[in-house]
CSV table of N, CA, C and O in Angstrom, one decimal:
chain,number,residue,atom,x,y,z
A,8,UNK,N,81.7,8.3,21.9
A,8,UNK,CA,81.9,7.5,20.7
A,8,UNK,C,81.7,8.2,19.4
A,8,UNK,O,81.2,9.4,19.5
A,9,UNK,N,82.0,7.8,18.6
A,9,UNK,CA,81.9,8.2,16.9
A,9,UNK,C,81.9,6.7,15.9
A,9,UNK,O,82.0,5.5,15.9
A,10,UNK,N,81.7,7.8,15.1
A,10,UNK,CA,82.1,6.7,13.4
A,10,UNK,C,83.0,7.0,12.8
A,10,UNK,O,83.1,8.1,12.3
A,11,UNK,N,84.0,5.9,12.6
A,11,UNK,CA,84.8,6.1,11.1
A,11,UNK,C,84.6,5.2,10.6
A,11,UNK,O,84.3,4.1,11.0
A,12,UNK,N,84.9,5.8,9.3
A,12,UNK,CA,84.4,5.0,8.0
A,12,UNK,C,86.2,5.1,7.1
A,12,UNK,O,86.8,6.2,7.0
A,13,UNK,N,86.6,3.8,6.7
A,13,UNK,CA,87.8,3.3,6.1
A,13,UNK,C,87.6,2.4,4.8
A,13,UNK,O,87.5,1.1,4.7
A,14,UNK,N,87.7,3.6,3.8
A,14,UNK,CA,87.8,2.9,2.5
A,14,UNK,C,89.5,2.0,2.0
A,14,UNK,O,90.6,2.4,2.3
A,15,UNK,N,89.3,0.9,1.4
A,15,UNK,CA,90.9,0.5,1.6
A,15,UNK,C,90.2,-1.0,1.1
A,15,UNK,O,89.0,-1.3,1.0
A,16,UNK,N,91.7,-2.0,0.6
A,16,UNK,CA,91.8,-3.3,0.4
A,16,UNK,C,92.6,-3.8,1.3
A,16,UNK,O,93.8,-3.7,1.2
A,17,UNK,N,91.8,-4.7,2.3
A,17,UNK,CA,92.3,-5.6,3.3
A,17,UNK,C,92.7,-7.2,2.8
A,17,UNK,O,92.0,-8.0,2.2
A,18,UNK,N,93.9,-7.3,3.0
A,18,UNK,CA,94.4,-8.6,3.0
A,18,UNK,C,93.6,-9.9,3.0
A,18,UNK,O,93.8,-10.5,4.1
A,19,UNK,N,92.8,-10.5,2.1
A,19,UNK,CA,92.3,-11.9,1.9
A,19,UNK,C,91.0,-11.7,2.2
A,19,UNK,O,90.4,-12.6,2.6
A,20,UNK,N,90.2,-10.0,2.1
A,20,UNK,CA,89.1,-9.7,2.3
A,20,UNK,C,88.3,-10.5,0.5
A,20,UNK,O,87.1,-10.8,0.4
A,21,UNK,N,89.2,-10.6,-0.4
A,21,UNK,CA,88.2,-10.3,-1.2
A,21,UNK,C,88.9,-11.9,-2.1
A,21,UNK,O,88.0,-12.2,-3.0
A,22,UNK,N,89.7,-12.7,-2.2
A,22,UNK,CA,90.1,-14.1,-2.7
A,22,UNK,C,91.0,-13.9,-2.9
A,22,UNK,O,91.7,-14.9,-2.8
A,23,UNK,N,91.8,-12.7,-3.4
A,23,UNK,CA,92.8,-12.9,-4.3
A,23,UNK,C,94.4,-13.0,-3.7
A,23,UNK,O,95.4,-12.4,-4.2
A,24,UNK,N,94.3,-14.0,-2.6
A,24,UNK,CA,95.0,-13.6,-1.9
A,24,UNK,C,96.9,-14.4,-2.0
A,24,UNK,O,97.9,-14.5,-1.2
A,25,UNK,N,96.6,-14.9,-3.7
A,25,UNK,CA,98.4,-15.6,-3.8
A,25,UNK,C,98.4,-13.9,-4.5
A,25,UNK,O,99.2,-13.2,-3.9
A,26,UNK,N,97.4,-13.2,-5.5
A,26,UNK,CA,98.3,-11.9,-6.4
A,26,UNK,C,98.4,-10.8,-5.3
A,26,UNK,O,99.0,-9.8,-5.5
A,27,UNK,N,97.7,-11.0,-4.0
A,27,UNK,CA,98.2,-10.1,-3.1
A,27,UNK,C,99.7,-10.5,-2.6
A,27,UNK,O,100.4,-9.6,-2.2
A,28,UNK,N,100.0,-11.6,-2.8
A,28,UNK,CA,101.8,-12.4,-1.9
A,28,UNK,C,102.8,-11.8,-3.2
A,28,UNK,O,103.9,-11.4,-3.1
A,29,UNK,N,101.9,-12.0,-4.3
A,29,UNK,CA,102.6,-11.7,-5.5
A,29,UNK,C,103.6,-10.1,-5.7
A,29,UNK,O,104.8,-9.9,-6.0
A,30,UNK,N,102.5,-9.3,-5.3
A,30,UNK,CA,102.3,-8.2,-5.4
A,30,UNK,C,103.3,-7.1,-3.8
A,30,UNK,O,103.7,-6.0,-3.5
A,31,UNK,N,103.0,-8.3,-3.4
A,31,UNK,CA,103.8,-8.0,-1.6
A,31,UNK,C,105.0,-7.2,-1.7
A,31,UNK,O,105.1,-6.1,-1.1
A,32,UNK,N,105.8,-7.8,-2.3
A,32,UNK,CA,107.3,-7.4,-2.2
A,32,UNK,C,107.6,-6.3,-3.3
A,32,UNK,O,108.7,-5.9,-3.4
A,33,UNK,N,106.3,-5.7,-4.2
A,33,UNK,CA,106.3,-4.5,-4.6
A,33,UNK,C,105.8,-3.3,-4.5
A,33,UNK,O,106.1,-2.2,-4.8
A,34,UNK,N,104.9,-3.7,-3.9
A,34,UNK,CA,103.9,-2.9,-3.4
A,34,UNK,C,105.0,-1.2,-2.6
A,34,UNK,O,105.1,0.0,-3.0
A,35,UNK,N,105.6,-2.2,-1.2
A,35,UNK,CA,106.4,-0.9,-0.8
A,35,UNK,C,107.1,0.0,-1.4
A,35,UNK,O,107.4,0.9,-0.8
A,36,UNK,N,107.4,-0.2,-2.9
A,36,UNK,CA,108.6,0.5,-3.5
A,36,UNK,C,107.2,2.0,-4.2
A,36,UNK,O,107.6,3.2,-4.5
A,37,UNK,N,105.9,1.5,-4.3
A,37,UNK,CA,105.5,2.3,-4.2
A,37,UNK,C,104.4,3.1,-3.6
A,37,UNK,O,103.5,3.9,-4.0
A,38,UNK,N,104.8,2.7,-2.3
A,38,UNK,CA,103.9,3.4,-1.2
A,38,UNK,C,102.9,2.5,-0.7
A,38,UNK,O,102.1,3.0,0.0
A,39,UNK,N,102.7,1.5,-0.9
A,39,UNK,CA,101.2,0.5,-0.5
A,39,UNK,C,101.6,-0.3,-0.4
A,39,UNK,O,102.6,-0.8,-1.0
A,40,UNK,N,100.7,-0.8,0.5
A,40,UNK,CA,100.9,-1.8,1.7
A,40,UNK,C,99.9,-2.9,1.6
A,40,UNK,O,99.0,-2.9,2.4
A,41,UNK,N,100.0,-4.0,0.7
A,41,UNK,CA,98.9,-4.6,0.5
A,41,UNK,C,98.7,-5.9,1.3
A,41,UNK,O,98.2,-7.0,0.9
A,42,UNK,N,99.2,-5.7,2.3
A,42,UNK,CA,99.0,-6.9,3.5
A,42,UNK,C,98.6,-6.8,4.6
A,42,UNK,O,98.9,-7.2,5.7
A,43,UNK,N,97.5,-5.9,4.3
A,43,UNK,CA,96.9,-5.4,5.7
A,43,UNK,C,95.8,-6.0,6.3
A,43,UNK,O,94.8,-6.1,5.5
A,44,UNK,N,95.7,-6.3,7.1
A,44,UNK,CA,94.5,-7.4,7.5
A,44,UNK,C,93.3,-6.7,8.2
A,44,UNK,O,93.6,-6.0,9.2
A,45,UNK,N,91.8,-6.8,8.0
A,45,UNK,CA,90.9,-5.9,8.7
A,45,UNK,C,90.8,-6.5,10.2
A,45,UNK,O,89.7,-6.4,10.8
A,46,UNK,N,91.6,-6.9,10.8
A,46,UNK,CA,91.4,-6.6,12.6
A,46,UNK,C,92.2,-5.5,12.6
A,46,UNK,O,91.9,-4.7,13.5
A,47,UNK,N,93.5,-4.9,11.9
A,47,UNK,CA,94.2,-3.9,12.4
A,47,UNK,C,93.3,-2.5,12.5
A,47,UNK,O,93.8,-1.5,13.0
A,48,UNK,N,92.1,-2.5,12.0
A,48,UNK,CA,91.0,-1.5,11.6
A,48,UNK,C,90.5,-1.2,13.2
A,48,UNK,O,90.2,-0.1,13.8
A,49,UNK,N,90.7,-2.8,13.8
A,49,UNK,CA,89.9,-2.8,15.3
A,49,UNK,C,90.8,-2.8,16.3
A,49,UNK,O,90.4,-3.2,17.4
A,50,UNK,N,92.2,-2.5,16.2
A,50,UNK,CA,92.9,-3.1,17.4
A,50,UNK,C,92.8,-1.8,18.1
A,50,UNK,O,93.8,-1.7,18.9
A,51,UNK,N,92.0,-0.5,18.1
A,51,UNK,CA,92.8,0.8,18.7
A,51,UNK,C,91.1,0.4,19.8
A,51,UNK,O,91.1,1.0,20.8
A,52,UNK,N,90.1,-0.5,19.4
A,52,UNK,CA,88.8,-0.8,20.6
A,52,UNK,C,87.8,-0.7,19.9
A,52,UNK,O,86.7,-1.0,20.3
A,53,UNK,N,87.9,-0.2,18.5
A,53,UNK,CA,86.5,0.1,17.8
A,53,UNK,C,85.7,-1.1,17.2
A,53,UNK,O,86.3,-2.1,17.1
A,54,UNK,N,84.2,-0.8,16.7
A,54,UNK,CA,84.1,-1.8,16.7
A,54,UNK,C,83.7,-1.9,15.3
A,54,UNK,O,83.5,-0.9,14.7
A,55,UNK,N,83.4,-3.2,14.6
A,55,UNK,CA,83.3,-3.3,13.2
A,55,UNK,C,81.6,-3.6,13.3
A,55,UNK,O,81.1,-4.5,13.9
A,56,UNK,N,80.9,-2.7,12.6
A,56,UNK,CA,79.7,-2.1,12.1
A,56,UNK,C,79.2,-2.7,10.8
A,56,UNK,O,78.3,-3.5,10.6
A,57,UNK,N,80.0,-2.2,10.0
A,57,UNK,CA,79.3,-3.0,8.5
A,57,UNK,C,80.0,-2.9,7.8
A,57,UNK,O,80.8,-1.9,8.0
A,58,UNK,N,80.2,-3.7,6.6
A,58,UNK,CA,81.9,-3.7,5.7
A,58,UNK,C,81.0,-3.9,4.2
A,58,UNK,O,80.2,-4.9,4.2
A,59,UNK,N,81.1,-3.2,3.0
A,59,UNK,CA,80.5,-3.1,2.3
A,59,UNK,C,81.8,-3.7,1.1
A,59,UNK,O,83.0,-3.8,1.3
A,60,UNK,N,81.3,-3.9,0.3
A,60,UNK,CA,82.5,-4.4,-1.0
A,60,UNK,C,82.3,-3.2,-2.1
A,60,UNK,O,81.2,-2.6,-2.2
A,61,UNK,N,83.7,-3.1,-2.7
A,61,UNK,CA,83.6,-1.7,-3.8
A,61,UNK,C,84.2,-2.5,-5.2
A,61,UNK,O,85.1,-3.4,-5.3
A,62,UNK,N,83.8,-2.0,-5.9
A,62,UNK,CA,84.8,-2.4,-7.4
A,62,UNK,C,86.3,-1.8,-7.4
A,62,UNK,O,86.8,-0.7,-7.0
A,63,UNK,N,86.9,-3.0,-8.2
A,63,UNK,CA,86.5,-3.8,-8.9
A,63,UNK,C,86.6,-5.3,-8.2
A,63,UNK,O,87.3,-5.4,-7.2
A,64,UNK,N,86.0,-6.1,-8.6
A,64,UNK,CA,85.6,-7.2,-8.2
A,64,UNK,C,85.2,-7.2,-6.7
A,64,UNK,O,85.5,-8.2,-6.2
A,65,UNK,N,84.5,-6.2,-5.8
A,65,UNK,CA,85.0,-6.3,-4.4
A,65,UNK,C,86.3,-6.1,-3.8
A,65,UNK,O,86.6,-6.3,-2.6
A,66,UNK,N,87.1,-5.6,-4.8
A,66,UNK,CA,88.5,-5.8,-4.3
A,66,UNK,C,88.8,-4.6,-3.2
A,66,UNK,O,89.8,-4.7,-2.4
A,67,UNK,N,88.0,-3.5,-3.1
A,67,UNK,CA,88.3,-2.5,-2.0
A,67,UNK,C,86.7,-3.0,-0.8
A,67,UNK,O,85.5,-3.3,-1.0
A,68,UNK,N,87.3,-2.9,0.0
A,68,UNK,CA,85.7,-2.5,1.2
A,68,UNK,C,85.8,-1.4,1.9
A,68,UNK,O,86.9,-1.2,2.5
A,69,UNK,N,85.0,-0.7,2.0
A,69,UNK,CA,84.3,0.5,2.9
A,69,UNK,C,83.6,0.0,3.9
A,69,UNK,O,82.4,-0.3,4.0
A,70,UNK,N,84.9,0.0,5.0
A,70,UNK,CA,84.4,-0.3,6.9
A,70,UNK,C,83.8,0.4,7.5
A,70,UNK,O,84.3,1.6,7.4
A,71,UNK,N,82.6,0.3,8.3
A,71,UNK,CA,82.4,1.4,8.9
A,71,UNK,C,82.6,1.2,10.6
A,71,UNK,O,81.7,0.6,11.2
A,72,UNK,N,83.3,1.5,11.0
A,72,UNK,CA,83.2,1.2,12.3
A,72,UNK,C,82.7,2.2,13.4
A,72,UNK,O,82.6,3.4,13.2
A,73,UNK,N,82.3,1.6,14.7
A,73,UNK,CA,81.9,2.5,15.6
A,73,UNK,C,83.1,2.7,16.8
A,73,UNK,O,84.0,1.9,16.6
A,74,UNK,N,83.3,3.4,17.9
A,74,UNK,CA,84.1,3.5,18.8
A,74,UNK,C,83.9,4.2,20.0
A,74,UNK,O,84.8,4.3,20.9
């Protein structure tokens, strides 16, 4: 096993989640992906450890998972 740690903004992790829908259909045109939901963090078996909130508002979290 190991740790990874995944800094990133997960989809309806943090409220704001109509300027995420808003933001949806632009996002791709410039590389980001703002509809990502934190189980896709866990679907490869790992497991979710501790999820920390980052500015601004919380809007990013730093996951740390184990595996």
């Amino acid at each position: 096993g190991g740790d990874i740690y995944v800094l990133n903004h997960f989809e309806g992790a943090s409220g704001f989640g109509l300027v995420e829908r808003l933001f949806a259909r632009y996002a791709s045109r410039v590389g980001f992906r703002s509809n990502l939901p934190l189980t896709a963090a866990t679907q490869a078996g790992a497991q979710v450890a501790d999820v920390e909130s980052f500015p601004p508002l919380g809007f990013f979290k730093l996951v740390h998972l184990r595996a």
